[in-house]
mmCIF file of C-alpha atoms and ligand atoms in Angstrom:
data_model
loop_
_atom_site.group_PDB
_atom_site.id
_atom_site.type_symbol
_atom_site.label_atom_id
_atom_site.label_comp_id
_atom_site.label_asym_id
_atom_site.label_seq_id
_atom_site.Cartn_x
_atom_site.Cartn_y
_atom_site.Cartn_z
ATOM 1 C CA MET J 1413 -35.539 11.266 -6.329
ATOM 2 C CA ASP J 1414 -38.094 9.013 -4.601
ATOM 3 C CA ASP J 1415 -37.146 6.179 -2.224
ATOM 4 C CA THR J 1416 -37.576 3.441 -4.813
ATOM 5 C CA ALA J 1417 -35.273 5.197 -7.265
ATOM 6 C CA ARG J 1418 -32.732 5.780 -4.490
ATOM 7 C CA ASP J 1419 -32.893 2.109 -3.472
ATOM 8 C CA ALA J 1420 -32.183 1.074 -7.041
ATOM 9 C CA GLU J 1421 -28.991 3.139 -7.277
ATOM 10 C CA ARG J 1422 -25.864 1.156 -8.036
ATOM 11 C CA THR J 1423 -22.625 2.386 -6.483
ATOM 12 C CA LEU J 1424 -19.293 1.294 -7.876
ATOM 13 C CA ALA J 1425 -16.939 0.823 -4.898
ATOM 14 C CA ILE J 1426 -13.206 0.689 -5.537
ATOM 15 C CA ASP J 1427 -10.447 -0.092 -3.056
ATOM 16 C CA ILE J 1428 -7.008 1.019 -4.253
ATOM 17 C CA GLY J 1429 -4.437 -0.972 -2.298
ATOM 18 C CA GLY J 1430 -0.663 -1.159 -2.307
ATOM 19 C CA THR J 1431 -0.941 -4.739 -3.613
ATOM 20 C CA GLY J 1432 -4.318 -5.021 -5.334
ATOM 21 C CA LEU J 1433 -7.040 -2.889 -6.946
ATOM 22 C CA LYS J 1434 -10.495 -4.215 -6.032
ATOM 23 C CA ALA J 1435 -13.983 -3.252 -7.163
ATOM 24 C CA ALA J 1436 -17.602 -4.308 -6.735
ATOM 25 C CA ILE J 1437 -21.109 -2.896 -7.171
ATOM 26 C CA LEU J 1438 -23.077 -2.023 -4.026
ATOM 27 C CA ASP J 1439 -26.768 -1.516 -3.446
ATOM 28 C CA ALA J 1440 -28.088 1.511 -1.526
ATOM 29 C CA ARG J 1441 -27.446 -0.225 1.814
ATOM 30 C CA GLY J 1442 -23.889 -1.293 1.029
ATOM 31 C CA GLY J 1443 -24.764 -4.897 0.100
ATOM 32 C CA MET J 1444 -22.727 -6.391 -2.737
ATOM 33 C CA LEU J 1445 -24.595 -6.724 -6.040
ATOM 34 C CA SER J 1446 -21.623 -8.140 -7.943
ATOM 35 C CA GLU J 1447 -18.658 -10.290 -7.120
ATOM 36 C CA ARG J 1448 -15.499 -8.469 -6.047
ATOM 37 C CA VAL J 1449 -13.048 -8.201 -8.951
ATOM 38 C CA ARG J 1450 -9.324 -7.660 -8.414
ATOM 39 C CA VAL J 1451 -6.118 -6.978 -10.343
ATOM 40 C CA LEU J 1452 -2.610 -6.433 -9.053
ATOM 41 C CA THR J 1453 -1.604 -2.839 -8.441
ATOM 42 C CA PRO J 1454 0.734 -1.872 -11.308
ATOM 43 C CA ARG J 1455 4.319 -1.062 -10.317
ATOM 44 C CA PRO J 1456 5.526 1.627 -10.327
ATOM 45 C CA ALA J 1457 2.116 2.719 -9.043
ATOM 46 C CA THR J 1458 2.072 6.111 -10.748
ATOM 47 C CA PRO J 1459 -1.259 7.944 -11.118
ATOM 48 C CA GLU J 1460 -1.313 7.147 -14.868
ATOM 49 C CA ALA J 1461 -0.632 3.431 -14.318
ATOM 50 C CA VAL J 1462 -3.206 3.005 -11.528
ATOM 51 C CA ILE J 1463 -5.929 5.050 -13.236
ATOM 52 C CA GLY J 1464 -5.176 3.174 -16.481
ATOM 53 C CA ALA J 1465 -5.610 -0.186 -14.712
ATOM 54 C CA LEU J 1466 -8.970 0.824 -13.210
ATOM 55 C CA SER J 1467 -10.806 1.234 -16.530
ATOM 56 C CA PRO J 1468 -10.618 -2.407 -17.665
ATOM 57 C CA LEU J 1469 -11.344 -3.546 -14.095
ATOM 58 C CA VAL J 1470 -14.606 -1.641 -13.769
ATOM 59 C CA GLU J 1471 -15.980 -1.838 -17.346
ATOM 60 C CA PRO J 1472 -17.539 -5.316 -16.831
ATOM 61 C CA LEU J 1473 -19.310 -3.993 -13.703
ATOM 62 C CA ARG J 1474 -21.407 -1.437 -15.614
ATOM 63 C CA PRO J 1475 -24.008 -0.040 -15.246
ATOM 64 C CA PHE J 1476 -23.377 2.067 -12.122
ATOM 65 C CA ASP J 1477 -24.715 5.474 -11.061
ATOM 66 C CA ARG J 1478 -21.868 6.817 -8.911
ATOM 67 C CA ALA J 1479 -18.557 5.666 -7.447
ATOM 68 C CA SER J 1480 -16.729 5.577 -4.091
ATOM 69 C CA VAL J 1481 -12.989 5.122 -4.011
ATOM 70 C CA GLY J 1482 -10.810 4.124 -1.037
ATOM 71 C CA PHE J 1483 -7.271 5.397 -1.444
ATOM 72 C CA PRO J 1484 -4.151 4.408 0.583
ATOM 73 C CA GLY J 1485 -3.078 7.900 1.604
ATOM 74 C CA VAL J 1486 -4.322 11.272 2.763
ATOM 75 C CA VAL J 1487 -7.291 12.556 0.746
ATOM 76 C CA VAL J 1488 -8.859 15.968 1.237
ATOM 77 C CA GLU J 1489 -11.978 16.906 -0.757
ATOM 78 C CA ASP J 1490 -11.423 14.102 -3.289
ATOM 79 C CA THR J 1491 -7.845 15.258 -3.966
ATOM 80 C CA VAL J 1492 -4.813 13.198 -2.962
ATOM 81 C CA ARG J 1493 -2.243 14.739 -0.608
ATOM 82 C CA ASP J 1494 0.146 11.773 -0.493
ATOM 83 C CA ALA J 1495 0.370 8.035 -1.087
ATOM 84 C CA PRO J 1496 3.323 6.561 0.855
ATOM 85 C CA ASN J 1497 2.948 3.047 -0.579
ATOM 86 C CA LEU J 1498 2.167 3.986 -4.174
ATOM 87 C CA ASP J 1499 4.281 6.703 -5.786
ATOM 88 C CA GLY J 1500 5.529 10.230 -5.111
ATOM 89 C CA ASP J 1501 3.656 11.645 -8.121
ATOM 90 C CA TRP J 1502 0.255 11.333 -6.419
ATOM 91 C CA SER J 1503 0.490 14.536 -4.419
ATOM 92 C CA GLY J 1504 -2.145 17.002 -5.663
ATOM 93 C CA VAL J 1505 -3.891 14.582 -8.063
ATOM 94 C CA PRO J 1506 -7.624 15.472 -8.185
ATOM 95 C CA LEU J 1507 -8.533 11.791 -8.265
ATOM 96 C CA GLY J 1508 -12.264 12.304 -7.759
ATOM 97 C CA ALA J 1509 -12.488 14.673 -10.739
ATOM 98 C CA GLU J 1510 -10.269 12.489 -12.941
ATOM 99 C CA LEU J 1511 -12.225 9.310 -12.260
ATOM 100 C CA SER J 1512 -15.494 11.163 -12.684
ATOM 101 C CA ARG J 1513 -14.415 12.171 -16.195
ATOM 102 C CA LEU J 1514 -13.266 8.629 -16.932
ATOM 103 C CA PHE J 1515 -16.333 6.809 -15.593
ATOM 104 C CA GLY J 1516 -18.953 9.424 -16.503
ATOM 105 C CA VAL J 1517 -20.498 9.446 -12.995
ATOM 106 C CA ALA J 1518 -19.977 11.419 -9.768
ATOM 107 C CA VAL J 1519 -17.057 10.077 -7.705
ATOM 108 C CA HIS J 1520 -16.068 10.490 -4.040
ATOM 109 C CA VAL J 1521 -12.609 9.531 -2.801
ATOM 110 C CA ALA J 1522 -11.527 9.001 0.829
ATOM 111 C CA ASN J 1523 -8.759 7.343 2.794
ATOM 112 C CA ASP J 1524 -9.025 3.532 2.603
ATOM 113 C CA ALA J 1525 -8.991 2.978 6.381
ATOM 114 C CA ASP J 1526 -11.674 5.636 6.843
ATOM 115 C CA ILE J 1527 -13.885 3.755 4.386
ATOM 116 C CA GLN J 1528 -13.196 0.429 6.074
ATOM 117 C CA GLY J 1529 -14.140 2.106 9.343
ATOM 118 C CA TYR J 1530 -17.492 3.279 8.002
ATOM 119 C CA GLY J 1531 -18.138 -0.348 7.092
ATOM 120 C CA VAL J 1532 -17.592 -1.628 10.643
ATOM 121 C CA VAL J 1533 -18.267 0.896 13.406
ATOM 122 C CA GLU J 1534 -21.380 0.706 15.570
ATOM 123 C CA GLY J 1535 -21.612 4.456 16.164
ATOM 124 C CA ARG J 1536 -21.131 4.386 19.940
ATOM 125 C CA GLY J 1537 -18.290 6.022 21.853
ATOM 126 C CA VAL J 1538 -14.679 5.946 20.718
ATOM 127 C CA GLU J 1539 -14.091 3.299 18.055
ATOM 128 C CA LEU J 1540 -10.695 2.786 16.465
ATOM 129 C CA VAL J 1541 -10.035 0.874 13.263
ATOM 130 C CA ILE J 1542 -6.571 -0.340 12.295
ATOM 131 C CA THR J 1543 -6.004 -1.888 8.875
ATOM 132 C CA LEU J 1544 -3.079 -4.247 8.431
ATOM 133 C CA GLY J 1545 -1.916 -4.570 4.849
ATOM 134 C CA THR J 1546 0.932 -3.274 2.723
ATOM 135 C CA GLY J 1547 0.733 -0.217 4.984
ATOM 136 C CA VAL J 1548 -0.960 0.349 8.340
ATOM 137 C CA GLY J 1549 -4.149 2.382 8.127
ATOM 138 C CA SER J 1550 -6.146 3.939 10.941
ATOM 139 C CA ALA J 1551 -9.554 5.510 11.459
ATOM 140 C CA LEU J 1552 -10.990 7.075 14.594
ATOM 141 C CA PHE J 1553 -14.718 7.561 15.255
ATOM 142 C CA LEU J 1554 -16.602 9.257 18.063
ATOM 143 C CA ASP J 1555 -20.275 8.283 18.197
ATOM 144 C CA GLY J 1556 -20.015 7.322 14.532
ATOM 145 C CA ARG J 1557 -18.393 10.581 13.385
ATOM 146 C CA LEU J 1558 -15.043 10.220 11.710
ATOM 147 C CA VAL J 1559 -11.869 12.169 12.435
ATOM 148 C CA PRO J 1560 -10.522 11.931 8.857
ATOM 149 C CA ASN J 1561 -6.979 11.019 7.786
ATOM 150 C CA LEU J 1562 -5.673 9.989 11.209
ATOM 151 C CA GLU J 1563 -2.468 8.440 9.743
ATOM 152 C CA LEU J 1564 -1.347 6.682 12.921
ATOM 153 C CA GLY J 1565 0.753 4.323 10.793
ATOM 154 C CA HIS J 1566 3.410 6.982 10.410
ATOM 155 C CA HIS J 1567 3.613 7.817 14.111
ATOM 156 C CA ARG J 1568 6.359 6.499 16.279
ATOM 157 C CA PHE J 1569 5.669 3.155 17.920
ATOM 158 C CA ARG J 1570 8.869 1.473 19.197
ATOM 159 C CA LYS J 1571 12.573 1.057 18.534
ATOM 160 C CA GLY J 1572 12.655 4.306 16.614
ATOM 161 C CA GLN J 1573 10.110 2.978 14.105
ATOM 162 C CA ALA J 1574 6.566 3.946 13.248
ATOM 163 C CA TYR J 1575 3.617 1.486 13.458
ATOM 164 C CA GLU J 1576 3.901 0.914 9.716
ATOM 165 C CA GLY J 1577 7.642 0.183 9.889
ATOM 166 C CA GLN J 1578 6.962 -2.470 12.561
ATOM 167 C CA LEU J 1579 3.655 -3.902 11.342
ATOM 168 C CA GLY J 1580 3.414 -3.252 7.589
ATOM 169 C CA GLU J 1581 3.766 -6.091 5.065
ATOM 170 C CA PRO J 1582 7.545 -5.695 4.491
ATOM 171 C CA ALA J 1583 8.087 -6.000 8.276
ATOM 172 C CA ARG J 1584 5.829 -9.078 8.529
ATOM 173 C CA ARG J 1585 7.768 -10.774 5.765
ATOM 174 C CA ARG J 1586 11.075 -9.866 7.368
ATOM 175 C CA VAL J 1587 10.338 -10.983 10.935
ATOM 176 C CA GLY J 1588 7.698 -13.708 10.378
ATOM 177 C CA ASN J 1589 4.182 -14.059 11.754
ATOM 178 C CA ARG J 1590 5.101 -14.947 15.378
ATOM 179 C CA LYS J 1591 7.144 -11.851 15.999
ATOM 180 C CA TRP J 1592 4.727 -9.723 13.990
ATOM 181 C CA ASN J 1593 1.884 -10.920 16.259
ATOM 182 C CA ARG J 1594 3.907 -10.075 19.372
ATOM 183 C CA ARG J 1595 4.440 -6.576 17.993
ATOM 184 C CA LEU J 1596 0.733 -6.313 17.286
ATOM 185 C CA ALA J 1597 -0.080 -7.223 20.894
ATOM 186 C CA LYS J 1598 2.207 -4.394 22.043
ATOM 187 C CA ALA J 1599 0.602 -2.005 19.562
ATOM 188 C CA ILE J 1600 -2.870 -2.853 20.913
ATOM 189 C CA ARG J 1601 -1.663 -2.020 24.436
ATOM 190 C CA HIS J 1602 -0.196 1.286 23.251
ATOM 191 C CA LEU J 1603 -3.336 2.206 21.369
ATOM 192 C CA ARG J 1604 -5.559 1.374 24.315
ATOM 193 C CA GLY J 1605 -3.428 3.608 26.544
ATOM 194 C CA CYS J 1606 -3.618 6.420 24.019
ATOM 195 C CA PHE J 1607 -7.247 6.342 22.864
ATOM 196 C CA ASN J 1608 -9.119 4.424 25.592
ATOM 197 C CA PHE J 1609 -11.325 3.071 22.827
ATOM 198 C CA ARG J 1610 -14.616 1.319 23.511
ATOM 199 C CA ALA J 1611 -13.878 -0.957 20.570
ATOM 200 C CA LEU J 1612 -10.899 -1.638 18.336
ATOM 201 C CA TYR J 1613 -11.347 -3.349 14.977
ATOM 202 C CA LEU J 1614 -8.474 -4.976 13.086
ATOM 203 C CA GLY J 1615 -9.015 -5.222 9.334
ATOM 204 C CA GLY J 1616 -7.003 -5.253 6.123
ATOM 205 C CA GLY J 1617 -5.621 -8.178 4.133
ATOM 206 C CA ASN J 1618 -3.082 -9.139 6.825
ATOM 207 C CA SER J 1619 -5.705 -9.469 9.558
ATOM 208 C CA LYS J 1620 -5.848 -13.097 8.380
ATOM 209 C CA HIS J 1621 -2.371 -13.545 9.931
ATOM 210 C CA VAL J 1622 -3.497 -12.411 13.374
ATOM 211 C CA CYS J 1623 -3.266 -15.347 15.797
ATOM 212 C CA LEU J 1624 -3.477 -13.620 19.154
ATOM 213 C CA GLU J 1625 -5.980 -14.172 21.860
ATOM 214 C CA LEU J 1626 -7.788 -10.888 21.504
ATOM 215 C CA PRO J 1627 -9.315 -9.014 24.447
ATOM 216 C CA ASP J 1628 -13.108 -8.612 24.401
ATOM 217 C CA ASP J 1629 -12.945 -5.052 23.086
ATOM 218 C CA VAL J 1630 -10.799 -5.976 20.059
ATOM 219 C CA GLN J 1631 -12.202 -7.803 17.055
ATOM 220 C CA LEU J 1632 -11.117 -8.894 13.616
ATOM 221 C CA VAL J 1633 -13.227 -7.598 10.741
ATOM 222 C CA ARG J 1634 -13.499 -8.884 7.217
ATOM 223 C CA ASN J 1635 -11.469 -7.088 4.588
ATOM 224 C CA VAL J 1636 -14.508 -6.844 2.321
ATOM 225 C CA ARG J 1637 -15.690 -3.956 4.530
ATOM 226 C CA GLY J 1638 -13.046 -1.879 2.738
ATOM 227 C CA ILE J 1639 -15.416 -2.101 -0.219
ATOM 228 C CA THR J 1640 -18.825 -2.142 1.441
ATOM 229 C CA GLY J 1641 -17.977 0.882 3.633
ATOM 230 C CA GLY J 1642 -17.795 2.878 0.395
ATOM 231 C CA ILE J 1643 -21.545 3.461 0.462
ATOM 232 C CA ALA J 1644 -21.015 5.751 3.484
ATOM 233 C CA LEU J 1645 -19.305 8.385 1.352
ATOM 234 C CA TRP J 1646 -22.743 9.103 -0.089
ATOM 235 C CA GLU J 1647 -24.355 9.351 3.331
ATOM 236 C CA HIS J 1648 -21.846 11.536 5.203
HETATM 237 C C1 BGC E 1007 -1.126 5.417 4.479
HETATM 238 C C2 BGC E 1007 -2.544 5.480 4.977
HETATM 239 C C3 BGC E 1007 -3.289 4.240 4.539
HETATM 240 C C4 BGC E 1007 -2.534 2.998 4.974
HETATM 241 C C5 BGC E 1007 -3.208 1.730 4.491
HETATM 242 C C6 BGC E 1007 -0.465 4.149 4.949
HETATM 243 O O1 BGC E 1007 0.844 4.099 4.477
HETATM 244 O O2 BGC E 1007 -0.379 6.527 4.944
HETATM 245 O O3 BGC E 1007 -3.175 6.626 4.476
HETATM 246 O O4 BGC E 1007 -4.566 4.261 5.099
HETATM 247 O O5 BGC E 1007 -1.210 3.033 4.465
HETATM 248 O O6 BGC E 1007 -3.299 1.689 3.108
#
């Protein structure tokens, strides 16, 4: 394929979230060629229900040549290992192959925070990405290379709870934004002590609730990167 043909390729990028399913078309550099469309994640979020909801969402976005999918759980070689905030039936679902059959194009699937990370990192030193949404996602990069499926959200943070138990959406609703922000400040200190990152990025839908004075090495990033980072699955 020559450069012009490659530049013209349209990538369907999907972000499967615990609350919403989002999709858009990207150009070869990750720029958005369509608006971002969204539907609520069906509940219970079984594989059949979620895959069934994706078809009508993406049909109006055709044509596309390939697809990238961000998934809220561990994904190894386009197959799901688990999905803590969706449904227990996801373990072992070959999502890449199933969506490829459904859409008629090649499909790559990766962890949602990993994709968001590809959309934001600069490629220098240790960069950590934390996504704040229904769950807490994490992605670690060294000089732009990803350590996949970090899953910090399920590691112990404080008071016998994991980061996700303290900072996920159910916790934010329970304790309110002020307390949630105080917890986040503590989490940033813990993470700095653990990873000594050069930069920490806070993304995800709940990053809009962050009202802390952030240190220079911590920045908020726009949630749309969870979509635009999808182009990286075709580069890495
Ligand atoms: C999952 C992660 C995911 C995060 C954000 C967590 O519960 O274990 O894989 O990245 O939620 O969706």
